[in-house]
Structures are given as structure tokens and as C-alpha cells.
Amino acid sequence: MSGYNRNLYKKLKKFRFMLTEEQILEIIELWRKKTRLPLKKRLIVKEIKASINKEVIDLVGVRRSGKSSELFLLIQELKLKDDDYLYINFEEPLFIGNYSVSLLENIWQVFKQNYNPSGKPYIFLDEIQYIEGWEQWVRKIRDLELAHVFVTGSSAKLLSKEFGTKLTGRHKTFQVFPLSFKSFLAFKGVKEQDISSKKLMVKNKQTILKHFKEFLVKGGFPEITITKNQDLLKEYFDDILYKDIVSRYEIRDVKSLKRLAVFCLTNITKKFSYNTIKKLYGQSLESTKAYLSFLEEAFLIFQAPFFSYSLKTQENHQRKIFAIDNGLRNAVSFRFSKDKGKLAENLVFVELKRKNKEIFYWAGKNEVDFVVKNKDNKLIAINVTYSQEIDKKELKGLFEFKENYKQKVKETILLTKNIEKTEKGVKFIPLWKWLLKGNL
């Protein structure tokens, strides 16, 4: 977001005015045209369709990860006619300064008065976090069975227990990330059937590896994958900071927030403590914790705690930090030439997060990059290396963890650049192959 646009946004936010029926209709029709644009398909649409008749559907995730496109694809998959659905994006400039539940109600009334749905209509509310109290309005629409409701948001607060309570639990959440490697390949023309068997995987291996090299460094934001315009990533970063954090939480010390964000993105996979960051930037402990929380709520970064069955032990250890996307991280951080190992580890974290896993790290005399705790309480230990030769410490960490937790450890995995074998109970799997086939 440019400085000019940020200043305009601040000015408009102060004003409150009523939109006319004609203005609302113009906005509905303008956004309706966008929902009809041709799009590349992603795997999540099938899952969403299966939940339509049950609950409110909410899609949450980092800005520009493809939430709106998922709604557009859904509209197209359902073959909805113009009268059958209402799509509104609350980042519409005319809404600034008018964010309230009454805006929602006005739009709904205009839709009902001017359109004639053939059955229960579909309502798609994009970037809903701007409307305070929207949950009660959506709950009313759902409880009275007036429409099928879909919402999206760029805030992790939509994942909170408080949010679920306000909707009385009857909602289904889908977390949308930048493209997985499988979806990235699909965007590049490598179809799912091209990697559906070992034979086809071998046949297409060189093409897959070529695309993996790009994916590792440039990430998976959909628009970047299509346009290859890496400069857009800096705009994404600014939009996340200013729209999702600065504006929402009325941050005054924007410079410190931005410095902290760059620090986090530069230091992915490293351990940190609040006190360390506090000393580095001269902030209070309270501000440090708040800013990190805001960055995490905006899905820019994630934290992984130390693995222990004792919560006190967890809290006494440092945490590790990860980024939502390698491309975004590389666009704004202070990069170093030997970063591919970090990028590989970060990819694994995001993929585990995409699979909704409970993720930790562990350290004794040696380290384990990831400990995954499954629903059955069984543990999976994973180390990641991206060098031609395997350092012995990678195996030592897995062996030490297995020795400490014995029967609780279901599996030990070493993700590699190109080595595939099983040795002393450890599965060696090429990272690119694990990303395509990795079931935990």
C-alpha cells in the first residue's frame, strides 16, 4: 500500500455516510463480474462443497493467498445464476468509514428487493473482519435459514474459540495457505494424474524438480506463480502490515513493527525469546509480545514451541519462528547465500501447518526440527537437510529423541535433497516427494 493510499484510507475512515440503494447495486454488480473470471482450480473447493448444507463456511488465511478466488471457483462450480448469490468484498473503498452491522443489513435488504433467487440464496462475505459484530448478523441469517453463508478473513481471530462461541459452534473453518507444491505444479501445467504413480513420477521427475527449485525460493502465492512479478510480494508485505495490523490495532510505532517483521522473516527456523527481541529493539516486553501476536494473527509468521509434556518446561524454553511463504520472506528480509536449508525447513513447517498438525521442535544434546503430535498422541520426529551429504547430527537428533520417548515415537523421518532409503529405522525421503505424497 503506497503512502498516498494509506493517508487516504485514514481520512476516509473518519467519515461515516449512508450508501444509496443505487450505489449498493453498483457495488454488487461490479464485484459480480469479478466472480465470473476464469480461474485455475485448487484442491480445497471439493472439501468446501461437501460442507455447504451443514454450517457457516469460513475461509481464513494470509492476505492474497487465494481466499477470494476459492469463493469465485465455488460460485462457478455450483453454477449459480446472478439472482442466486450475493458476493461482497468489504475492502470496497466506498465502505470505508461505514463499517457496521447496519451496512450488512442494508446490503442484504437491497439484494432481496432487487434479485429473485430460485431457492435459498448464497451469501459470500469477503474480508468480513472489518465489520464489528458481524457474527451475530450471520448467526441470525443462518438460524432463520435465510441463506447459505460463506465468510473470509485475514485474521487468525476467526480461528479462535470466542469466534466459534459467537456462532454457537455451527461453522466449518478452512484455513487457506499459499499454494501447496501439488497445487503449484498444477498451476505450472503438471496435472495430478501426471504424478499419480511411481512410474509417472519417474517419467516427470526432471520437470517436477525444475519447478521445485522455483517453489523453494519464490514461494506459492497464486498471483506470483502466474505472473512471476516478484515485486508484488513487497506490496503484499506492506498490505499485511498496514491493513491487517496498523489500521486494525491503531499502531503508532509503525517503524518498530516493520523492523520486527523483517527480523522475524530474516531469522526463520531460529530460536528466539521475547527478552532477546526486547533488548535488540529497546521495546517493552509488553509491546514485543503484542507485536509478535499481531504478526501471527495476520498469518505472516508462526511460532513453534519446545516439545515437552510439561507446559512449564515448554514455556521456559525458546520458540522457533517460521514464515507463511518463502517468496514473501525472501522479498523483504536480509537474505544470505546459504539460506536453502532454512527455506527447506520452513517449507516443511508450512506443509505441516496446512495439514493442521500440532507442531513442536525438540533439543537435547542434539536437535529435532519438528515433533508432530498426532491425535492418537503418537509422535513423529522429522529432521530436514538440504545438502548433498547428510550431517551425522541429523540422525543423532532423531536417535536421541527416539531413545527418550521410546514407544511413543511412531516414526522418524529425515527429509533430504535427493536421498531415498531406510536406515536404522529412519525413513530418508526427498523433500519434493514428501510434499507431494507426505501423509502423517
mmCIF file of C-alpha atoms in Angstrom, residues 72-433:
data_model
loop_
_atom_site.group_PDB
_atom_site.id
_atom_site.type_symbol
_atom_site.label_atom_id
_atom_site.label_comp_id
_atom_site.label_asym_id
_atom_site.label_seq_id
_atom_site.Cartn_x
_atom_site.Cartn_y
_atom_site.Cartn_z
ATOM 1 C CA PHE A 72 -15.235 -17.399 -7.123
ATOM 2 C CA LEU A 73 -14.407 -21.011 -8.018
ATOM 3 C CA LEU A 74 -17.168 -22.215 -5.716
ATOM 4 C CA ILE A 75 -19.698 -19.892 -7.375
ATOM 5 C CA GLN A 76 -18.643 -21.264 -10.758
ATOM 6 C CA GLU A 77 -18.645 -24.915 -9.580
ATOM 7 C CA LEU A 78 -22.159 -24.520 -8.156
ATOM 8 C CA LYS A 79 -23.266 -22.930 -11.459
ATOM 9 C CA LEU A 80 -25.056 -20.153 -9.570
ATOM 10 C CA LYS A 81 -27.114 -17.707 -11.602
ATOM 11 C CA ASP A 82 -26.840 -13.972 -10.928
ATOM 12 C CA ASP A 83 -30.039 -13.863 -8.865
ATOM 13 C CA ASP A 84 -28.931 -16.781 -6.699
ATOM 14 C CA TYR A 85 -25.992 -15.226 -4.877
ATOM 15 C CA LEU A 86 -24.633 -12.093 -3.245
ATOM 16 C CA TYR A 87 -20.878 -11.522 -3.187
ATOM 17 C CA ILE A 88 -19.424 -8.529 -1.345
ATOM 18 C CA ASN A 89 -15.792 -7.648 -0.622
ATOM 19 C CA PHE A 90 -15.530 -5.347 2.389
ATOM 20 C CA GLU A 91 -12.325 -3.790 1.117
ATOM 21 C CA GLU A 92 -14.530 -1.883 -1.313
ATOM 22 C CA PRO A 93 -13.338 1.771 -0.946
ATOM 23 C CA LEU A 94 -16.900 3.112 -0.645
ATOM 24 C CA PHE A 95 -17.375 1.070 2.537
ATOM 25 C CA ILE A 96 -14.515 2.789 4.375
ATOM 26 C CA GLY A 97 -15.973 4.863 7.192
ATOM 27 C CA ASN A 98 -19.231 2.920 7.005
ATOM 28 C CA TYR A 99 -18.233 -0.372 8.626
ATOM 29 C CA SER A 100 -21.119 -1.554 10.789
ATOM 30 C CA VAL A 101 -23.717 -4.298 11.026
ATOM 31 C CA SER A 102 -26.230 -1.850 9.557
ATOM 32 C CA LEU A 103 -24.141 -1.853 6.360
ATOM 33 C CA LEU A 104 -24.548 -5.645 6.204
ATOM 34 C CA GLU A 105 -28.290 -5.364 6.737
ATOM 35 C CA ASN A 106 -28.645 -2.611 4.103
ATOM 36 C CA ILE A 107 -26.801 -4.692 1.506
ATOM 37 C CA TRP A 108 -28.950 -7.730 2.331
ATOM 38 C CA GLN A 109 -32.181 -5.745 2.011
ATOM 39 C CA VAL A 110 -31.097 -4.244 -1.339
ATOM 40 C CA PHE A 111 -30.264 -7.743 -2.597
ATOM 41 C CA LYS A 112 -33.660 -9.146 -1.515
ATOM 42 C CA GLN A 113 -35.567 -6.261 -3.079
ATOM 43 C CA ASN A 114 -33.788 -6.362 -6.437
ATOM 44 C CA TYR A 115 -32.980 -10.020 -7.081
ATOM 45 C CA ASN A 116 -35.148 -13.112 -7.295
ATOM 46 C CA PRO A 117 -33.246 -16.253 -6.205
ATOM 47 C CA SER A 118 -34.695 -19.597 -7.344
ATOM 48 C CA GLY A 119 -34.076 -21.165 -3.919
ATOM 49 C CA LYS A 120 -32.172 -20.385 -0.737
ATOM 50 C CA PRO A 121 -29.591 -17.766 -1.840
ATOM 51 C CA TYR A 122 -25.847 -17.905 -1.222
ATOM 52 C CA ILE A 123 -24.120 -15.030 0.605
ATOM 53 C CA PHE A 124 -20.349 -14.596 0.219
ATOM 54 C CA LEU A 125 -18.845 -12.020 2.606
ATOM 55 C CA ASP A 126 -15.181 -11.415 1.784
ATOM 56 C CA GLU A 127 -12.749 -9.880 4.337
ATOM 57 C CA ILE A 128 -15.510 -9.747 6.934
ATOM 58 C CA GLN A 129 -13.167 -8.764 9.789
ATOM 59 C CA TYR A 130 -13.815 -5.076 9.035
ATOM 60 C CA ILE A 131 -17.403 -5.347 10.336
ATOM 61 C CA GLU A 132 -17.568 -5.349 14.119
ATOM 62 C CA GLY A 133 -20.333 -7.628 15.386
ATOM 63 C CA TRP A 134 -20.804 -9.434 12.063
ATOM 64 C CA GLU A 135 -21.029 -12.796 13.865
ATOM 65 C CA GLN A 136 -24.458 -12.012 15.353
ATOM 66 C CA TRP A 137 -25.813 -10.945 11.958
ATOM 67 C CA VAL A 138 -24.528 -14.096 10.248
ATOM 68 C CA ARG A 139 -25.888 -16.237 13.078
ATOM 69 C CA LYS A 140 -29.338 -14.695 12.579
ATOM 70 C CA ILE A 141 -29.268 -15.396 8.828
ATOM 71 C CA ARG A 142 -28.179 -18.971 9.445
ATOM 72 C CA ASP A 143 -30.572 -19.712 12.318
ATOM 73 C CA LEU A 144 -33.537 -18.430 10.297
ATOM 74 C CA GLU A 145 -32.249 -20.451 7.316
ATOM 75 C CA LEU A 146 -32.446 -17.402 5.071
ATOM 76 C CA ALA A 147 -29.265 -18.200 3.118
ATOM 77 C CA HIS A 148 -26.131 -20.306 2.816
ATOM 78 C CA VAL A 149 -23.362 -18.157 4.301
ATOM 79 C CA PHE A 150 -19.642 -18.037 3.481
ATOM 80 C CA VAL A 151 -17.173 -15.630 5.072
ATOM 81 C CA THR A 152 -13.465 -14.990 4.622
ATOM 82 C CA GLY A 153 -10.984 -13.127 6.783
ATOM 83 C CA SER A 154 -7.285 -12.297 7.042
ATOM 84 C CA SER A 155 -7.167 -12.593 10.823
ATOM 85 C CA ALA A 156 -6.432 -15.634 12.989
ATOM 86 C CA LYS A 157 -9.105 -14.340 15.376
ATOM 87 C CA LEU A 158 -11.584 -16.101 13.093
ATOM 88 C CA LEU A 159 -9.987 -19.344 14.297
ATOM 89 C CA SER A 160 -10.496 -18.505 17.968
ATOM 90 C CA LYS A 161 -12.794 -20.265 20.422
ATOM 91 C CA GLU A 162 -14.513 -16.931 21.048
ATOM 92 C CA PHE A 163 -15.479 -16.748 17.370
ATOM 93 C CA GLY A 164 -16.866 -20.293 17.479
ATOM 94 C CA THR A 165 -18.900 -19.453 20.578
ATOM 95 C CA LYS A 166 -20.479 -16.414 18.891
ATOM 96 C CA LEU A 167 -21.642 -18.645 16.047
ATOM 97 C CA THR A 168 -22.735 -21.293 18.595
ATOM 98 C CA GLY A 169 -20.299 -23.791 17.131
ATOM 99 C CA ARG A 170 -22.156 -24.382 13.874
ATOM 100 C CA HIS A 171 -19.461 -23.376 11.440
ATOM 101 C CA LYS A 172 -16.751 -25.074 9.420
ATOM 102 C CA THR A 173 -13.342 -23.426 9.089
ATOM 103 C CA PHE A 174 -10.949 -23.889 6.187
ATOM 104 C CA GLN A 175 -7.516 -22.345 6.540
ATOM 105 C CA VAL A 176 -6.211 -21.134 3.175
ATOM 106 C CA PHE A 177 -2.452 -21.030 2.629
ATOM 107 C CA PRO A 178 -0.425 -20.013 -0.400
ATOM 108 C CA LEU A 179 -0.226 -22.867 -2.910
ATOM 109 C CA SER A 180 0.950 -26.296 -1.813
ATOM 110 C CA PHE A 181 3.620 -27.831 -4.043
ATOM 111 C CA LYS A 182 0.969 -30.050 -5.645
ATOM 112 C CA SER A 183 -1.205 -27.013 -6.465
ATOM 113 C CA PHE A 184 1.893 -25.090 -7.602
ATOM 114 C CA LEU A 185 2.625 -27.883 -10.102
ATOM 115 C CA ALA A 186 -0.991 -27.756 -11.303
ATOM 116 C CA PHE A 187 -0.610 -24.007 -11.923
ATOM 117 C CA LYS A 188 2.504 -24.872 -13.964
ATOM 118 C CA GLY A 189 0.608 -27.405 -16.072
ATOM 119 C CA VAL A 190 1.653 -30.595 -14.240
ATOM 120 C CA LYS A 191 -1.670 -32.308 -13.578
ATOM 121 C CA GLU A 192 -2.493 -34.566 -10.637
ATOM 122 C CA GLN A 193 -2.613 -37.610 -12.926
ATOM 123 C CA ASP A 194 0.970 -36.816 -14.018
ATOM 124 C CA ILE A 195 2.205 -37.659 -10.510
ATOM 125 C CA SER A 196 -0.348 -40.321 -9.549
ATOM 126 C CA SER A 197 2.020 -43.323 -9.730
ATOM 127 C CA LYS A 198 5.710 -44.152 -9.239
ATOM 128 C CA LYS A 199 6.073 -44.700 -12.983
ATOM 129 C CA LEU A 200 4.668 -41.260 -13.843
ATOM 130 C CA MET A 201 6.659 -39.650 -11.023
ATOM 131 C CA VAL A 202 9.883 -41.027 -12.542
ATOM 132 C CA LYS A 203 8.816 -40.030 -16.046
ATOM 133 C CA ASN A 204 8.097 -36.423 -14.987
ATOM 134 C CA LYS A 205 10.845 -36.142 -12.350
ATOM 135 C CA GLN A 206 13.014 -33.574 -14.152
ATOM 136 C CA THR A 207 10.036 -31.288 -14.763
ATOM 137 C CA ILE A 208 8.984 -31.649 -11.123
ATOM 138 C CA LEU A 209 12.499 -30.861 -9.850
ATOM 139 C CA LYS A 210 12.752 -27.791 -12.081
ATOM 140 C CA HIS A 211 9.506 -26.429 -10.634
ATOM 141 C CA PHE A 212 10.548 -27.384 -7.092
ATOM 142 C CA LYS A 213 13.672 -25.203 -7.335
ATOM 143 C CA GLU A 214 11.423 -22.258 -8.150
ATOM 144 C CA PHE A 215 8.871 -23.143 -5.463
ATOM 145 C CA LEU A 216 11.570 -23.416 -2.777
ATOM 146 C CA VAL A 217 12.800 -19.863 -3.362
ATOM 147 C CA LYS A 218 9.830 -17.968 -4.822
ATOM 148 C CA GLY A 219 7.015 -19.467 -2.778
ATOM 149 C CA GLY A 220 3.418 -20.168 -3.683
ATOM 150 C CA PHE A 221 1.309 -17.019 -3.699
ATOM 151 C CA PRO A 222 -1.077 -17.696 -6.618
ATOM 152 C CA GLU A 223 -0.698 -14.388 -8.465
ATOM 153 C CA ILE A 224 3.106 -14.515 -8.223
ATOM 154 C CA THR A 225 3.083 -18.075 -9.570
ATOM 155 C CA ILE A 226 1.137 -16.939 -12.632
ATOM 156 C CA THR A 227 2.691 -13.513 -13.314
ATOM 157 C CA LYS A 228 6.214 -14.108 -11.912
ATOM 158 C CA ASN A 229 6.107 -10.482 -10.716
ATOM 159 C CA GLN A 230 8.198 -10.765 -7.542
ATOM 160 C CA ASP A 231 7.807 -7.026 -6.820
ATOM 161 C CA LEU A 232 4.205 -7.730 -5.816
ATOM 162 C CA LEU A 233 5.473 -9.559 -2.737
ATOM 163 C CA LYS A 234 6.702 -6.300 -1.193
ATOM 164 C CA GLU A 235 3.226 -4.852 -1.767
ATOM 165 C CA TYR A 236 1.704 -7.906 -0.058
ATOM 166 C CA PHE A 237 4.015 -7.357 2.906
ATOM 167 C CA ASP A 238 3.003 -3.691 3.202
ATOM 168 C CA ASP A 239 -0.696 -4.546 2.871
ATOM 169 C CA ILE A 240 -0.434 -7.152 5.626
ATOM 170 C CA LEU A 241 1.279 -4.651 7.925
ATOM 171 C CA TYR A 242 -0.905 -1.627 7.208
ATOM 172 C CA LYS A 243 -4.333 -3.135 6.519
ATOM 173 C CA ASP A 244 -4.274 -6.124 8.848
ATOM 174 C CA ILE A 245 -2.234 -4.729 11.749
ATOM 175 C CA VAL A 246 -1.554 -0.966 11.775
ATOM 176 C CA SER A 247 -5.096 0.063 10.838
ATOM 177 C CA ARG A 248 -6.878 -2.602 12.877
ATOM 178 C CA TYR A 249 -4.893 -2.083 16.088
ATOM 179 C CA GLU A 250 -4.128 1.623 15.573
ATOM 180 C CA ILE A 251 -0.366 1.085 15.842
ATOM 181 C CA ARG A 252 1.591 4.325 16.180
ATOM 182 C CA ASP A 253 5.135 2.997 16.129
ATOM 183 C CA VAL A 254 4.943 1.547 12.615
ATOM 184 C CA LYS A 255 8.721 1.661 12.176
ATOM 185 C CA SER A 256 9.306 -0.709 15.116
ATOM 186 C CA LEU A 257 6.589 -3.075 13.908
ATOM 187 C CA LYS A 258 8.142 -3.236 10.436
ATOM 188 C CA ARG A 259 11.652 -3.781 11.834
ATOM 189 C CA LEU A 260 10.354 -6.633 13.975
ATOM 190 C CA ALA A 261 8.560 -8.210 10.997
ATOM 191 C CA VAL A 262 11.735 -8.068 8.883
ATOM 192 C CA PHE A 263 13.748 -9.500 11.791
ATOM 193 C CA CYS A 264 11.338 -12.438 12.091
ATOM 194 C CA LEU A 265 11.351 -13.145 8.354
ATOM 195 C CA THR A 266 15.142 -12.947 8.175
ATOM 196 C CA ASN A 267 15.539 -15.343 11.108
ATOM 197 C CA ILE A 268 13.156 -18.132 10.110
ATOM 198 C CA THR A 269 13.819 -21.523 11.761
ATOM 199 C CA LYS A 270 15.877 -19.869 14.543
ATOM 200 C CA LYS A 271 15.077 -19.949 18.239
ATOM 201 C CA PHE A 272 14.162 -16.699 19.956
ATOM 202 C CA SER A 273 12.887 -15.348 23.257
ATOM 203 C CA TYR A 274 10.801 -12.257 23.967
ATOM 204 C CA ASN A 275 13.610 -10.854 26.100
ATOM 205 C CA THR A 276 16.149 -11.221 23.279
ATOM 206 C CA ILE A 277 13.954 -9.246 20.878
ATOM 207 C CA LYS A 278 13.138 -6.711 23.579
ATOM 208 C CA LYS A 279 16.854 -5.997 24.090
ATOM 209 C CA LEU A 280 17.552 -5.844 20.352
ATOM 210 C CA TYR A 281 14.918 -3.193 19.686
ATOM 211 C CA GLY A 282 14.621 -1.431 23.020
ATOM 212 C CA GLN A 283 10.890 -2.106 23.311
ATOM 213 C CA SER A 284 8.969 -3.037 26.416
ATOM 214 C CA LEU A 285 8.254 -6.722 26.960
ATOM 215 C CA GLU A 286 4.548 -5.964 26.635
ATOM 216 C CA SER A 287 4.994 -4.269 23.226
ATOM 217 C CA THR A 288 7.249 -7.069 21.985
ATOM 218 C CA LYS A 289 4.683 -9.733 22.852
ATOM 219 C CA ALA A 290 1.834 -7.680 21.380
ATOM 220 C CA TYR A 291 3.627 -7.004 18.073
ATOM 221 C CA LEU A 292 4.581 -10.668 17.650
ATOM 222 C CA SER A 293 0.993 -11.629 18.387
ATOM 223 C CA PHE A 294 -0.259 -9.189 15.720
ATOM 224 C CA LEU A 295 2.169 -10.588 13.133
ATOM 225 C CA GLU A 296 0.941 -14.086 13.927
ATOM 226 C CA GLU A 297 -2.741 -13.086 13.822
ATOM 227 C CA ALA A 298 -2.139 -11.698 10.319
ATOM 228 C CA PHE A 299 -0.633 -15.094 9.340
ATOM 229 C CA LEU A 300 2.707 -13.503 8.435
ATOM 230 C CA ILE A 301 4.674 -15.611 10.936
ATOM 231 C CA PHE A 302 4.194 -18.677 13.124
ATOM 232 C CA GLN A 303 5.828 -19.875 16.326
ATOM 233 C CA ALA A 304 6.710 -23.457 17.248
ATOM 234 C CA PRO A 305 7.168 -24.278 20.961
ATOM 235 C CA PHE A 306 9.603 -26.732 22.523
ATOM 236 C CA PHE A 307 8.197 -30.249 22.871
ATOM 237 C CA SER A 308 7.556 -31.420 26.412
ATOM 238 C CA TYR A 309 4.634 -32.989 28.222
ATOM 239 C CA SER A 310 5.164 -30.293 30.865
ATOM 240 C CA LEU A 311 3.628 -26.928 29.957
ATOM 241 C CA LYS A 312 6.000 -25.215 32.361
ATOM 242 C CA THR A 313 9.001 -26.729 30.559
ATOM 243 C CA GLN A 314 7.551 -25.612 27.222
ATOM 244 C CA GLU A 315 7.142 -22.055 28.458
ATOM 245 C CA ASN A 316 10.675 -21.934 29.870
ATOM 246 C CA HIS A 317 12.216 -22.763 26.502
ATOM 247 C CA GLN A 318 12.704 -20.530 23.494
ATOM 248 C CA ARG A 319 10.408 -20.793 20.489
ATOM 249 C CA LYS A 320 11.267 -21.187 16.820
ATOM 250 C CA ILE A 321 9.928 -18.807 14.211
ATOM 251 C CA PHE A 322 8.623 -19.536 10.717
ATOM 252 C CA ALA A 323 7.203 -17.555 7.780
ATOM 253 C CA ILE A 324 3.992 -18.047 5.819
ATOM 254 C CA ASP A 325 5.806 -18.172 2.462
ATOM 255 C CA ASN A 326 9.414 -18.445 1.283
ATOM 256 C CA GLY A 327 8.929 -15.986 -1.569
ATOM 257 C CA LEU A 328 7.480 -13.300 0.688
ATOM 258 C CA ARG A 329 10.243 -13.919 3.201
ATOM 259 C CA ASN A 330 12.955 -13.572 0.536
ATOM 260 C CA ALA A 331 11.400 -10.413 -0.906
ATOM 261 C CA VAL A 332 11.614 -8.397 2.310
ATOM 262 C CA SER A 333 14.292 -9.993 4.512
ATOM 263 C CA PHE A 334 18.046 -9.625 4.700
ATOM 264 C CA ARG A 335 18.910 -12.736 2.712
ATOM 265 C CA PHE A 336 22.051 -14.793 2.880
ATOM 266 C CA SER A 337 23.542 -17.091 0.241
ATOM 267 C CA LYS A 338 23.285 -20.218 2.413
ATOM 268 C CA ASP A 339 19.565 -19.943 3.083
ATOM 269 C CA LYS A 340 18.269 -23.004 1.200
ATOM 270 C CA GLY A 341 18.445 -25.206 4.295
ATOM 271 C CA LYS A 342 16.288 -22.683 6.159
ATOM 272 C CA LEU A 343 13.882 -22.425 3.235
ATOM 273 C CA ALA A 344 13.531 -26.209 3.089
ATOM 274 C CA GLU A 345 12.778 -26.366 6.824
ATOM 275 C CA ASN A 346 10.291 -23.522 6.513
ATOM 276 C CA LEU A 347 8.504 -25.348 3.664
ATOM 277 C CA VAL A 348 8.080 -28.387 5.888
ATOM 278 C CA PHE A 349 6.642 -26.323 8.732
ATOM 279 C CA VAL A 350 4.064 -24.662 6.452
ATOM 280 C CA GLU A 351 3.073 -28.026 4.965
ATOM 281 C CA LEU A 352 2.567 -29.483 8.455
ATOM 282 C CA LYS A 353 0.539 -26.409 9.370
ATOM 283 C CA ARG A 354 -1.526 -26.848 6.198
ATOM 284 C CA LYS A 355 -2.309 -30.388 7.392
ATOM 285 C CA ASN A 356 -3.454 -28.904 10.722
ATOM 286 C CA LYS A 357 -0.773 -30.721 12.720
ATOM 287 C CA GLU A 358 0.321 -29.893 16.270
ATOM 288 C CA ILE A 359 3.961 -28.894 15.730
ATOM 289 C CA PHE A 360 6.915 -28.570 18.126
ATOM 290 C CA TYR A 361 10.703 -28.713 17.992
ATOM 291 C CA TRP A 362 12.960 -30.592 20.425
ATOM 292 C CA ALA A 363 16.538 -30.287 21.670
ATOM 293 C CA GLY A 364 18.724 -32.408 23.910
ATOM 294 C CA LYS A 365 22.399 -32.918 23.108
ATOM 295 C CA ASN A 366 21.184 -32.868 19.510
ATOM 296 C CA GLU A 367 18.091 -31.360 17.894
ATOM 297 C CA VAL A 368 14.926 -32.432 16.117
ATOM 298 C CA ASP A 369 13.497 -29.852 13.724
ATOM 299 C CA PHE A 370 9.883 -30.981 14.126
ATOM 300 C CA VAL A 371 7.952 -33.128 16.541
ATOM 301 C CA VAL A 372 4.426 -33.805 15.328
ATOM 302 C CA LYS A 373 1.935 -34.895 17.947
ATOM 303 C CA ASN A 374 -0.901 -36.844 16.341
ATOM 304 C CA LYS A 375 -4.445 -37.138 17.645
ATOM 305 C CA ASP A 376 -3.633 -40.605 18.998
ATOM 306 C CA ASN A 377 -0.762 -38.957 20.989
ATOM 307 C CA LYS A 378 1.839 -40.819 18.927
ATOM 308 C CA LEU A 379 4.882 -38.740 17.973
ATOM 309 C CA ILE A 380 6.615 -38.287 14.627
ATOM 310 C CA ALA A 381 10.137 -36.832 14.648
ATOM 311 C CA ILE A 382 11.321 -35.049 11.497
ATOM 312 C CA ASN A 383 14.666 -33.534 10.579
ATOM 313 C CA VAL A 384 15.265 -31.591 7.374
ATOM 314 C CA THR A 385 18.535 -31.291 5.459
ATOM 315 C CA TYR A 386 19.156 -29.792 2.020
ATOM 316 C CA SER A 387 22.819 -30.569 1.422
ATOM 317 C CA GLN A 388 24.302 -33.246 -0.830
ATOM 318 C CA GLU A 389 25.815 -35.094 2.142
ATOM 319 C CA ILE A 390 23.973 -35.951 5.343
ATOM 320 C CA ASP A 391 25.477 -34.494 8.515
ATOM 321 C CA LYS A 392 25.624 -37.155 11.267
ATOM 322 C CA LYS A 393 23.957 -34.765 13.723
ATOM 323 C CA GLU A 394 20.695 -35.036 11.724
ATOM 324 C CA LEU A 395 20.483 -38.741 12.563
ATOM 325 C CA LYS A 396 21.817 -38.316 16.098
ATOM 326 C CA GLY A 397 18.945 -35.973 16.940
ATOM 327 C CA LEU A 398 16.358 -38.494 15.729
ATOM 328 C CA PHE A 399 18.050 -41.379 17.581
ATOM 329 C CA GLU A 400 18.278 -39.359 20.810
ATOM 330 C CA PHE A 401 14.613 -38.371 20.618
ATOM 331 C CA LYS A 402 13.602 -41.987 19.963
ATOM 332 C CA GLU A 403 15.677 -43.110 22.948
ATOM 333 C CA ASN A 404 13.992 -40.514 25.192
ATOM 334 C CA TYR A 405 10.389 -41.186 24.154
ATOM 335 C CA LYS A 406 10.661 -44.850 23.064
ATOM 336 C CA GLN A 407 7.254 -46.429 22.290
ATOM 337 C CA LYS A 408 5.550 -43.048 21.976
ATOM 338 C CA VAL A 409 7.508 -42.408 18.763
ATOM 339 C CA LYS A 410 5.586 -43.736 15.782
ATOM 340 C CA GLU A 411 8.073 -42.732 13.094
ATOM 341 C CA THR A 412 11.391 -40.968 12.488
ATOM 342 C CA ILE A 413 11.878 -39.182 9.163
ATOM 343 C CA LEU A 414 14.802 -37.400 7.530
ATOM 344 C CA LEU A 415 13.744 -35.169 4.637
ATOM 345 C CA THR A 416 16.588 -34.830 2.153
ATOM 346 C CA LYS A 417 17.526 -33.155 -1.102
ATOM 347 C CA ASN A 418 17.619 -36.371 -3.136
ATOM 348 C CA ILE A 419 18.355 -39.440 -0.949
ATOM 349 C CA GLU A 420 15.653 -42.097 -0.516
ATOM 350 C CA LYS A 421 16.165 -45.157 1.697
ATOM 351 C CA THR A 422 15.509 -46.577 5.177
ATOM 352 C CA GLU A 423 18.403 -46.848 7.613
ATOM 353 C CA LYS A 424 18.272 -47.904 11.282
ATOM 354 C CA GLY A 425 14.539 -47.264 11.361
ATOM 355 C CA VAL A 426 14.794 -43.763 9.861
ATOM 356 C CA LYS A 427 12.975 -43.055 6.600
ATOM 357 C CA PHE A 428 15.004 -40.887 4.205
ATOM 358 C CA ILE A 429 12.579 -39.111 1.843
ATOM 359 C CA PRO A 430 13.354 -36.449 -0.789
ATOM 360 C CA LEU A 431 11.617 -33.250 0.298
ATOM 361 C CA TRP A 432 9.869 -32.674 -3.047
ATOM 362 C CA LYS A 433 8.424 -36.203 -2.943
#
